[in-house]
mmCIF file of N, CA and C in Angstrom:
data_model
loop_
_atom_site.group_PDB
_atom_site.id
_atom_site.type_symbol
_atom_site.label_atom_id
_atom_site.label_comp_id
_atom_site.label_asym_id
_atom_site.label_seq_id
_atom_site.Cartn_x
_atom_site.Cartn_y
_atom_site.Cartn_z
ATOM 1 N N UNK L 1 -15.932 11.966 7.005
ATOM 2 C CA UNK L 1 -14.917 12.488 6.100
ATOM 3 C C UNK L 1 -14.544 11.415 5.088
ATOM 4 N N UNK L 2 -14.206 11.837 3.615
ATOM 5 C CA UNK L 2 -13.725 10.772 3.251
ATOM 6 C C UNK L 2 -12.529 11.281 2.306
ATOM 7 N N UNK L 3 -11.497 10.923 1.774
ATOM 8 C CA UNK L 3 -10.274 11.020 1.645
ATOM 9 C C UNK L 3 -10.431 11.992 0.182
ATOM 10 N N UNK L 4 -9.740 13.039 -0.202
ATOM 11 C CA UNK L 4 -9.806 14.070 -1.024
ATOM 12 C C UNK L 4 -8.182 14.386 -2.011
ATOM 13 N N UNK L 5 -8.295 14.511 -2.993
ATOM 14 C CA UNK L 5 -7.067 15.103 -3.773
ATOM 15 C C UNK L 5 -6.268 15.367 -2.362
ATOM 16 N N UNK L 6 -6.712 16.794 -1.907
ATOM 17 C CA UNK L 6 -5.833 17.522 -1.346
ATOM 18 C C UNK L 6 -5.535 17.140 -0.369
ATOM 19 N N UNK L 7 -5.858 15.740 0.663
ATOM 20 C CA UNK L 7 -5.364 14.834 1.678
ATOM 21 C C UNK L 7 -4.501 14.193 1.236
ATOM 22 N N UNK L 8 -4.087 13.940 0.133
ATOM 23 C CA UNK L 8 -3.504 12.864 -0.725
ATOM 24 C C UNK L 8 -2.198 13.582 -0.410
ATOM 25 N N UNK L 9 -2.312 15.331 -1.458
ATOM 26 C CA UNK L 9 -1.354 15.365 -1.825
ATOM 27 C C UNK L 9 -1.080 16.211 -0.835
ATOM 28 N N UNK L 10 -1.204 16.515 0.446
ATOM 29 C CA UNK L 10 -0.099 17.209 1.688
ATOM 30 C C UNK L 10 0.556 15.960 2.013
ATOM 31 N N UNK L 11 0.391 14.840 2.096
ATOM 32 C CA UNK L 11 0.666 13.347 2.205
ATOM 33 C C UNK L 11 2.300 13.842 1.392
ATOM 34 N N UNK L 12 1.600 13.801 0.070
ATOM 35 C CA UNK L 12 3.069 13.349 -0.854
ATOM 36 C C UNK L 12 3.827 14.916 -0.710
ATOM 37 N N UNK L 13 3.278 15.986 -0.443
ATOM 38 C CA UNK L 13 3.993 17.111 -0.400
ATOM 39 C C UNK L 13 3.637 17.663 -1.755
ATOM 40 N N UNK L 14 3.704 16.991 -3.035
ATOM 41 C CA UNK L 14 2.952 17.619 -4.026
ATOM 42 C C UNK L 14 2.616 16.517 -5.167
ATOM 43 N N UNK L 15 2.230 16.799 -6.406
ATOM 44 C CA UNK L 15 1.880 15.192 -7.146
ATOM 45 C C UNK L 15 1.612 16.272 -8.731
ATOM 46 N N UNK L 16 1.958 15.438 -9.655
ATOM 47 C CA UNK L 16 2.249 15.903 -10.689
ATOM 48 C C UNK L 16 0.808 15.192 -11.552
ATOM 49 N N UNK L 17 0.120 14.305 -10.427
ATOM 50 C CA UNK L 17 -1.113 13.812 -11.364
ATOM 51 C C UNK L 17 -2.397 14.590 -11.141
ATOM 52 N N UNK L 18 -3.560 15.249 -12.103
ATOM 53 C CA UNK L 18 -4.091 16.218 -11.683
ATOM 54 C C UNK L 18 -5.380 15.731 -11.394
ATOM 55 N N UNK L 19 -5.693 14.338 -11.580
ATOM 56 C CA UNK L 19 -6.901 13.536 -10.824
ATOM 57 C C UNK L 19 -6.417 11.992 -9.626
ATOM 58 N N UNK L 20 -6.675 12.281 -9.066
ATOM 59 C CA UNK L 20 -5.763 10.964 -7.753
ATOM 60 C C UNK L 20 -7.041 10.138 -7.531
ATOM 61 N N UNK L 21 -8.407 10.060 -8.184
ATOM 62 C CA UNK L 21 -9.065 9.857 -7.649
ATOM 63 C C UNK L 21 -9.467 8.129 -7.812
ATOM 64 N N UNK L 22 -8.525 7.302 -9.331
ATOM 65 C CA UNK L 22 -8.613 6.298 -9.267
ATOM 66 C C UNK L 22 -7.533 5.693 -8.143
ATOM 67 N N UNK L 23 -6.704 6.487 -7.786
ATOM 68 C CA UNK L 23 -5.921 5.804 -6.687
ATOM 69 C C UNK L 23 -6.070 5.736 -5.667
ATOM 70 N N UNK L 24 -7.126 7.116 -5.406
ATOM 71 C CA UNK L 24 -7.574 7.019 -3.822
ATOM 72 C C UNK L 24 -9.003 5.843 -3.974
ATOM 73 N N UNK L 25 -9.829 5.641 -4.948
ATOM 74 C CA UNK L 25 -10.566 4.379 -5.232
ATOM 75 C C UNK L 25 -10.260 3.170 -4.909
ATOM 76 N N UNK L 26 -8.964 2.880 -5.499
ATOM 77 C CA UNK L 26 -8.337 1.514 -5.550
ATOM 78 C C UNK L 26 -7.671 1.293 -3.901
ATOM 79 N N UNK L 27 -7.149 2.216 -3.506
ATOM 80 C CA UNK L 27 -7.310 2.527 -1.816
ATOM 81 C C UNK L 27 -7.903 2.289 -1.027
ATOM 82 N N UNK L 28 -8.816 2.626 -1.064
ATOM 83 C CA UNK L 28 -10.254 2.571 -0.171
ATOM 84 C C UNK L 28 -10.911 1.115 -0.215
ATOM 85 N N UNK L 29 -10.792 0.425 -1.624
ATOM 86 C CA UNK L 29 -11.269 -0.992 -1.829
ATOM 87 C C UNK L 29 -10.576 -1.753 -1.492
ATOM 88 N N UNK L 30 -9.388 -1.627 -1.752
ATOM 89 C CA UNK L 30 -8.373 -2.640 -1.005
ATOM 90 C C UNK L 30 -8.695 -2.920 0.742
ATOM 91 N N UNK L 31 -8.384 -1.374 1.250
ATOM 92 C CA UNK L 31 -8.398 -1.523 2.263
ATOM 93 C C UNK L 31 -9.701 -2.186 3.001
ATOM 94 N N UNK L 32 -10.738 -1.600 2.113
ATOM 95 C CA UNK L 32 -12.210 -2.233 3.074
ATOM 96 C C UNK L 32 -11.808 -3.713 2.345
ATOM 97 N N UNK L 33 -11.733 -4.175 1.711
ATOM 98 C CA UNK L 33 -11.715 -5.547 1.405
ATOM 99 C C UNK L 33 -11.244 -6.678 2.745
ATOM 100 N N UNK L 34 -10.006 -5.882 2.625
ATOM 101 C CA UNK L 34 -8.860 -6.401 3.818
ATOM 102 C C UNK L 34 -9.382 -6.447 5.088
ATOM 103 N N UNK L 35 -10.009 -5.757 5.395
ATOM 104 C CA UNK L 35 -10.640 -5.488 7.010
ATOM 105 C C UNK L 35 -12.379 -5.722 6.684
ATOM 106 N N UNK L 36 -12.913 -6.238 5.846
ATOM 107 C CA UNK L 36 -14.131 -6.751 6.081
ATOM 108 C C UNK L 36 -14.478 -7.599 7.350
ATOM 109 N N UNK L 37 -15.721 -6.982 7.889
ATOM 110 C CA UNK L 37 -15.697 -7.564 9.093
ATOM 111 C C UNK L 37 -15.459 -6.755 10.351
ATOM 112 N N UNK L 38 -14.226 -6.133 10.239
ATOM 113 C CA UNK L 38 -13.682 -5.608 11.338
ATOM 114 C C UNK L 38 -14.154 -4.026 11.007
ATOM 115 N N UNK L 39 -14.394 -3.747 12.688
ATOM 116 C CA UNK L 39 -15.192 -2.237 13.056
ATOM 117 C C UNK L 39 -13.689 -1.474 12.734
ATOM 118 N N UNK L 40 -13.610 -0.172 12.148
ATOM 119 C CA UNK L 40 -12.796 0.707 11.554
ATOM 120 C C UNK L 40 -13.183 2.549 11.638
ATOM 121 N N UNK L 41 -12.999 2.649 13.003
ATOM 122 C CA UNK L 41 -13.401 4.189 12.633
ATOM 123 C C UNK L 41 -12.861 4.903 11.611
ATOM 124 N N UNK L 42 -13.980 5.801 11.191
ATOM 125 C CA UNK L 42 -13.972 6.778 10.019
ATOM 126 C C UNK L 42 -13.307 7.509 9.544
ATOM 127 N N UNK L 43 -12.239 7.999 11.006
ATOM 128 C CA UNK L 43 -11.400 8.968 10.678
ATOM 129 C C UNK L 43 -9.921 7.924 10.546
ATOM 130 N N UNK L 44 -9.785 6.683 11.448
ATOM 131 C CA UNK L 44 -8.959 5.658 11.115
ATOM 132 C C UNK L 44 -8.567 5.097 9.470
ATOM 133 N N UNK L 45 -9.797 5.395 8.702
ATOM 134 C CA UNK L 45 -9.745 4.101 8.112
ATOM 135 C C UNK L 45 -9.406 5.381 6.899
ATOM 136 N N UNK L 46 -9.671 6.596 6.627
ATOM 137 C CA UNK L 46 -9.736 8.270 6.304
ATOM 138 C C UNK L 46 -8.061 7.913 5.973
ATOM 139 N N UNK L 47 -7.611 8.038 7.310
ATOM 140 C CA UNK L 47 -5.690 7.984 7.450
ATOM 141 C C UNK L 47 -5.085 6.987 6.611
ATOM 142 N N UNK L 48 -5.613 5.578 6.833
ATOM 143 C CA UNK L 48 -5.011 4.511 6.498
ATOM 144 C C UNK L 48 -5.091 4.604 4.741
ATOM 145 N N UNK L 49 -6.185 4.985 3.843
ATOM 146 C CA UNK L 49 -7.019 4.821 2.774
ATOM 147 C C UNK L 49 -5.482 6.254 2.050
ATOM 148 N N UNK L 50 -5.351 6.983 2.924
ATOM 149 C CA UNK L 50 -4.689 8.805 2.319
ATOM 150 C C UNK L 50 -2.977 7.575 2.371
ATOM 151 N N UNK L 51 -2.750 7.077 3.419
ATOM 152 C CA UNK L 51 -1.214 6.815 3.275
ATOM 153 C C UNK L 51 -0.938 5.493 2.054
ATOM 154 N N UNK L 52 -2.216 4.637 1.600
ATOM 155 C CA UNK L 52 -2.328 3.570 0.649
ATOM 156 C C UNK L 52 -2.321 4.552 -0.193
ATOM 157 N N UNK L 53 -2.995 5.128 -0.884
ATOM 158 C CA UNK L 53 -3.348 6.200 -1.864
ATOM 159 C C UNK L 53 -1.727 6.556 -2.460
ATOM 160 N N UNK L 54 -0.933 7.593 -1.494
ATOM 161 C CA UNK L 54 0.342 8.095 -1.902
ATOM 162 C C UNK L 54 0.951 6.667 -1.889
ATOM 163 N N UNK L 55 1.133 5.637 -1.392
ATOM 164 C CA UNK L 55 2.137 4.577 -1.404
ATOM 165 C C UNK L 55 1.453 3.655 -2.982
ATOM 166 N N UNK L 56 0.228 4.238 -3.380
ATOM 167 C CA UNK L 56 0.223 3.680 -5.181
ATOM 168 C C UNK L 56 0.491 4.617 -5.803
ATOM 169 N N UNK L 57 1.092 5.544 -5.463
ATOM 170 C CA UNK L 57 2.116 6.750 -6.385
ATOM 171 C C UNK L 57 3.185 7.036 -6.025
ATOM 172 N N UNK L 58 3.276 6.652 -5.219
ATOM 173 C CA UNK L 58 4.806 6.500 -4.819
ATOM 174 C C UNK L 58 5.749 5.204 -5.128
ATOM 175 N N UNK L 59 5.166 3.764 -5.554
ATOM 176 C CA UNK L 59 5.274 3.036 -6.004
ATOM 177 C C UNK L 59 5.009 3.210 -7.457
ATOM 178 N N UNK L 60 4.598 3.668 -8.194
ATOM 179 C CA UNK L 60 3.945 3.714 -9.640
ATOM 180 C C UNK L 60 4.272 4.693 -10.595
ATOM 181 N N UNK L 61 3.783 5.625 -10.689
ATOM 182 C CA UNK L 61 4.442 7.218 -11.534
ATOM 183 C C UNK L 61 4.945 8.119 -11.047
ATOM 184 N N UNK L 62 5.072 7.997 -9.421
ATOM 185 C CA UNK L 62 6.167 9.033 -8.654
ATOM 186 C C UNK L 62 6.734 8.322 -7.880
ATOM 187 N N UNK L 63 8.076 7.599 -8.212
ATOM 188 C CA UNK L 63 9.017 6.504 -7.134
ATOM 189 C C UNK L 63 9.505 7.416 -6.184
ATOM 190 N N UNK L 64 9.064 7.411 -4.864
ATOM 191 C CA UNK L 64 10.147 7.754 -3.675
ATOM 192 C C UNK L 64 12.039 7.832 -4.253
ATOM 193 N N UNK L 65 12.694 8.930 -4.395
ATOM 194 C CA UNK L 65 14.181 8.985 -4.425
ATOM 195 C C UNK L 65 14.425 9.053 -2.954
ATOM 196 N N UNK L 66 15.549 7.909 -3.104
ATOM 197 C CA UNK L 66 16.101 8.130 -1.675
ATOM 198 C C UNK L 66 17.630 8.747 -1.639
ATOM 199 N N UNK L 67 17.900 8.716 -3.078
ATOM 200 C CA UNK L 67 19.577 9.640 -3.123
ATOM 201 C C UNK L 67 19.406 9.826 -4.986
ATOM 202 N N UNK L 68 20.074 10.966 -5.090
ATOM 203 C CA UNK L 68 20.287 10.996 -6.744
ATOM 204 C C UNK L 68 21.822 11.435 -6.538
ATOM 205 N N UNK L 69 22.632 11.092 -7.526
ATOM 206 C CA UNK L 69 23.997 11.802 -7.627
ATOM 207 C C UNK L 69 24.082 12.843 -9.004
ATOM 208 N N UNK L 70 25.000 13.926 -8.832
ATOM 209 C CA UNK L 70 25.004 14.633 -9.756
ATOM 210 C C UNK L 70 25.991 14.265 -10.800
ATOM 211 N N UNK L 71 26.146 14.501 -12.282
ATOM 212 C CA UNK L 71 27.209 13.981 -12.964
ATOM 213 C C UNK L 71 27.148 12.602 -13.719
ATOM 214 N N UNK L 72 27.194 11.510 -12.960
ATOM 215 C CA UNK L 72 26.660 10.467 -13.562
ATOM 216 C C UNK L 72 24.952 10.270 -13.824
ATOM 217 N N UNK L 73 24.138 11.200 -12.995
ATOM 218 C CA UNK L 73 22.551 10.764 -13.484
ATOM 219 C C UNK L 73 22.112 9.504 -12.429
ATOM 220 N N UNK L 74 23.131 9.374 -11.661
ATOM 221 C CA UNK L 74 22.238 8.172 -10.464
ATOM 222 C C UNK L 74 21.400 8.054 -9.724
ATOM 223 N N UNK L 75 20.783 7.618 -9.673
ATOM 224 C CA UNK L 75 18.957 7.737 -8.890
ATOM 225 C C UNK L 75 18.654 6.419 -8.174
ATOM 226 N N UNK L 76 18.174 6.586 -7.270
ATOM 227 C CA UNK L 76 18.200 5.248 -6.406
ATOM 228 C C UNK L 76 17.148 5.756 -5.911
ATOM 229 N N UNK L 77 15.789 4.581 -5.620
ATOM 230 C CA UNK L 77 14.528 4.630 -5.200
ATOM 231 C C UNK L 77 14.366 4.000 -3.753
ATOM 232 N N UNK L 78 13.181 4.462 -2.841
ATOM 233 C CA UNK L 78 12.815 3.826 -1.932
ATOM 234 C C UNK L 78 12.392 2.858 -2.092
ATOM 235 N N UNK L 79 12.745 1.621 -1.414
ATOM 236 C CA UNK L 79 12.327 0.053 -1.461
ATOM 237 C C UNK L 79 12.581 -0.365 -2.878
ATOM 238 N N UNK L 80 11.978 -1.539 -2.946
ATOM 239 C CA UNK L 80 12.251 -2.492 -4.012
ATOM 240 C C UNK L 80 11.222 -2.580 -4.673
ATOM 241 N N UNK L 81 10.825 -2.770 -6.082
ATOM 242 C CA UNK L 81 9.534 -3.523 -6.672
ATOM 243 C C UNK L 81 9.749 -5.470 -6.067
ATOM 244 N N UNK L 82 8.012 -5.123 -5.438
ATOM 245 C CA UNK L 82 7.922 -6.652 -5.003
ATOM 246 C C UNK L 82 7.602 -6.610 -3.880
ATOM 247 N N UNK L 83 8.605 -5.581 -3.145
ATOM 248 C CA UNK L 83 8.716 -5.345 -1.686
ATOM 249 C C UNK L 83 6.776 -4.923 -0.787
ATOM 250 N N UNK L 84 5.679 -4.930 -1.727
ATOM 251 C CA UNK L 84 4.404 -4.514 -1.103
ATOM 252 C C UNK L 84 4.150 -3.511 -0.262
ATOM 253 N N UNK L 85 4.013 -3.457 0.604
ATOM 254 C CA UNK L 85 3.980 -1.803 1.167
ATOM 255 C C UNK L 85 4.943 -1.383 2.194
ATOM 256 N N UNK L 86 6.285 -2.261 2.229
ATOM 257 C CA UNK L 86 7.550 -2.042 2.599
ATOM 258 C C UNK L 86 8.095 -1.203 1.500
ATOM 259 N N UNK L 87 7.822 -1.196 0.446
ATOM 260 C CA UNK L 87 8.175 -0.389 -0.656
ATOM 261 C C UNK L 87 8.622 1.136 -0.638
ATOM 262 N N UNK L 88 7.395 1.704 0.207
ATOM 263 C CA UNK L 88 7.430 3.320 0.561
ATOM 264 C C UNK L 88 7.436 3.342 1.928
ATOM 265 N N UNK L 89 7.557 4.859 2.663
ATOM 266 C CA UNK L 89 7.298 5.171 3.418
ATOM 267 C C UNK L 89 5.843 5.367 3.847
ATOM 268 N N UNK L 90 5.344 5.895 2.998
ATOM 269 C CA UNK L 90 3.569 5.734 3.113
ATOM 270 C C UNK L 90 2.908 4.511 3.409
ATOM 271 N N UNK L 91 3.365 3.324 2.892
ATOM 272 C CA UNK L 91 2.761 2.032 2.838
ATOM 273 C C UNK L 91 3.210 1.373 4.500
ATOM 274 N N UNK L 92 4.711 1.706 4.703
ATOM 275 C CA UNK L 92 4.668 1.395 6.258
ATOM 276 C C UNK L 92 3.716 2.072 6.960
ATOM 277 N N UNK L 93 4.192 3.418 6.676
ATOM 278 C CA UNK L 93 2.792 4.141 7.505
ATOM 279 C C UNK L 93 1.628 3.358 7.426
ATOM 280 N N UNK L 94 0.980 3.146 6.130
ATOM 281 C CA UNK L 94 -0.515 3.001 6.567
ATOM 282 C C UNK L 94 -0.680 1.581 6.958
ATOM 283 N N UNK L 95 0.755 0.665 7.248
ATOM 284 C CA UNK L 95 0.322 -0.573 7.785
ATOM 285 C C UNK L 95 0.508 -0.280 9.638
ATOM 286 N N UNK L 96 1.486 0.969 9.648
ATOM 287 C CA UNK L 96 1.751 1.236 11.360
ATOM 288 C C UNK L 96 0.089 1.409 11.880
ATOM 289 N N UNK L 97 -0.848 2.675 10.831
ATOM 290 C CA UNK L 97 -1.842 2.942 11.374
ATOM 291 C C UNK L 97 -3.225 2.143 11.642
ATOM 292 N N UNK L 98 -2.729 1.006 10.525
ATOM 293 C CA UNK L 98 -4.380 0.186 10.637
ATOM 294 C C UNK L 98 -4.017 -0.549 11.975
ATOM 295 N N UNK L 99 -5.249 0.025 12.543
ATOM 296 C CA UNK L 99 -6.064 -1.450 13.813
ATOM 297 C C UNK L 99 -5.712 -2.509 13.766
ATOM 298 N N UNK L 100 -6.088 -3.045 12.645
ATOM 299 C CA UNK L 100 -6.945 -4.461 12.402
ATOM 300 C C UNK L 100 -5.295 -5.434 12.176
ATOM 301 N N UNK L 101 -4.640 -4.611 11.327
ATOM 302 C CA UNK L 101 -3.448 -5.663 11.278
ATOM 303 C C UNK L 101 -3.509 -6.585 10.358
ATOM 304 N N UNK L 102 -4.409 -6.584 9.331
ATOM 305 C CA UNK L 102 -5.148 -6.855 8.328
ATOM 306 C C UNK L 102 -3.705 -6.228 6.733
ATOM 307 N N UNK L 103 -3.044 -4.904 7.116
ATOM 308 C CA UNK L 103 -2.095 -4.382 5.780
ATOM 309 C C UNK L 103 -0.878 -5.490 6.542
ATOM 310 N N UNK L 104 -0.577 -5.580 7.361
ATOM 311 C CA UNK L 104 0.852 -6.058 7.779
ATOM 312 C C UNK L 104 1.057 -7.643 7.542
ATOM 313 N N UNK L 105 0.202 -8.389 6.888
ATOM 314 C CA UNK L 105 0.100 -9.248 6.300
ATOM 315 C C UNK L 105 -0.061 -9.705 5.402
ATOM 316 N N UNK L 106 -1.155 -8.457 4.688
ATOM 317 C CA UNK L 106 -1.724 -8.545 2.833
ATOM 318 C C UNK L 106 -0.937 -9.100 2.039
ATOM 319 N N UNK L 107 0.311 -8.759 2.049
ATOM 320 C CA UNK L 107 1.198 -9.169 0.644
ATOM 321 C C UNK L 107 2.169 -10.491 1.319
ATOM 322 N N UNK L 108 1.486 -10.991 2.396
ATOM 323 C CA UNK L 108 2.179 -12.483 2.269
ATOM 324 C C UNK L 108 1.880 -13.562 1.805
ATOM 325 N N UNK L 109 2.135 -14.665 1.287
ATOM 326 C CA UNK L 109 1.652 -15.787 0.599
ATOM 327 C C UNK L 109 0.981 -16.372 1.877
ATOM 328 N N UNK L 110 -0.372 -17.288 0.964
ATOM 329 C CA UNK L 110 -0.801 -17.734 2.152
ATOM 330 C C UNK L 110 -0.470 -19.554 2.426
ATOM 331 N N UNK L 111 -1.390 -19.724 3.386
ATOM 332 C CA UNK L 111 -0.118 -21.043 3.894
ATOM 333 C C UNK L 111 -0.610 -21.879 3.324
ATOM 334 N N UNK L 112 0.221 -22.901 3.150
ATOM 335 C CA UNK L 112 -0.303 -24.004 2.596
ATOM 336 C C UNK L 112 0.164 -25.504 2.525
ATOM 337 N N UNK L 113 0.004 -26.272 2.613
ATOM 338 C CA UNK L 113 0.700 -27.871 2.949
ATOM 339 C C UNK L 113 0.550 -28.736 1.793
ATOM 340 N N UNK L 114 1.721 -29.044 1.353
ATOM 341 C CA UNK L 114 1.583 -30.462 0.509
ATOM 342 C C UNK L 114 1.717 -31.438 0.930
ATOM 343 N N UNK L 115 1.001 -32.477 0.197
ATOM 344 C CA UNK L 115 0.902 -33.827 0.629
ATOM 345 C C UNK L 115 1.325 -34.701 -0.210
ATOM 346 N N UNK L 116 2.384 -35.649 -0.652
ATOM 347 C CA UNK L 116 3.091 -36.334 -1.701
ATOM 348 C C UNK L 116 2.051 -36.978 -1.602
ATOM 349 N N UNK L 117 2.292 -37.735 -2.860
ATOM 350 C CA UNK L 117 1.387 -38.562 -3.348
ATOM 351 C C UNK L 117 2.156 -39.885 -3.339
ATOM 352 N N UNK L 118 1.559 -40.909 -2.478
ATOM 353 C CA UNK L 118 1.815 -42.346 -1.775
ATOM 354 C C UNK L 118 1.956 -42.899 -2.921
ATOM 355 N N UNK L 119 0.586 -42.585 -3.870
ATOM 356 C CA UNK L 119 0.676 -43.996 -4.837
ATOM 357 C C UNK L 119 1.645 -44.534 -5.056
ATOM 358 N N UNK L 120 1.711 -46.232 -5.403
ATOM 359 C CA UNK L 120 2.611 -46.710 -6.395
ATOM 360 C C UNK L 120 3.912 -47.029 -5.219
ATOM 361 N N UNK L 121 4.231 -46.097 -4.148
ATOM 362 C CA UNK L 121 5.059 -46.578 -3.193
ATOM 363 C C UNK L 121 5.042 -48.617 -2.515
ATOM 364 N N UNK L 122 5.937 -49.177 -2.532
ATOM 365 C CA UNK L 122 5.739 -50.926 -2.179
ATOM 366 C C UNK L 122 6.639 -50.586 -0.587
ATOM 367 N N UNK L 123 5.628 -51.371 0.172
ATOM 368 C CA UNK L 123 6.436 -51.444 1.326
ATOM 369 C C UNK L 123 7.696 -52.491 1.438
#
């Protein structure tokens, strides 16, 4: 199986974009990128690829509302920009569903050590 418009959009419930197919692309690459290496069943990796997919439209040209008020026009979104796939509900999802454990790390900086530079120091 591999991930389709219409997997996408029972995901989001509906989608106002009438081709998903660079997002379910950019989905699918990410994710195999991330888990290179690691064995990923088909129908696993199917799930994980459909909940990335809606969480780059749900982040992007359709923001998750998590409250609107009437009168003033107030709108308040799920998560934060920045926030990586804490952002949506989809993006937790598809980090709950991967195996590999490979999404629940992606958007952290990676480590790294400095070392001052001695020179020029006199004992």
């Amino acid at each position: 199986m591999t991930v389709e418009h219409d997997d996408v959009e029972q995901v989001l419930g509906s989608t106002e974009i009438a081709d998903l197919s660079p997002f379910i692309e950019a989905a699918g690459r990410m994710y195999d990128n991330l888990t290179s290496g690691n064995t990923v069943d088909a129908d696993v990796r199917d799930d994980v690829v459909t909940q990335l997919t809606a969480h780059l439209v749900a982040t992007g040209p359709e923001r998750q509302v998590s409250s609107a008020g009437e009168g003033g026009g107030n709108v308040s979104f799920e998560g934060e920009t920045g926030e990586g796939l804490s952002g949506s509900t989809y993006g937790q999802m598809a980090v709950t569903l991967d195996p590999t454990g490979k999404l629940a790390t992606s958007d952290k900086p990676a480590p790294s050590v400095n070392v001052p530079d001695a020179k020029g120091i006199n004992d």
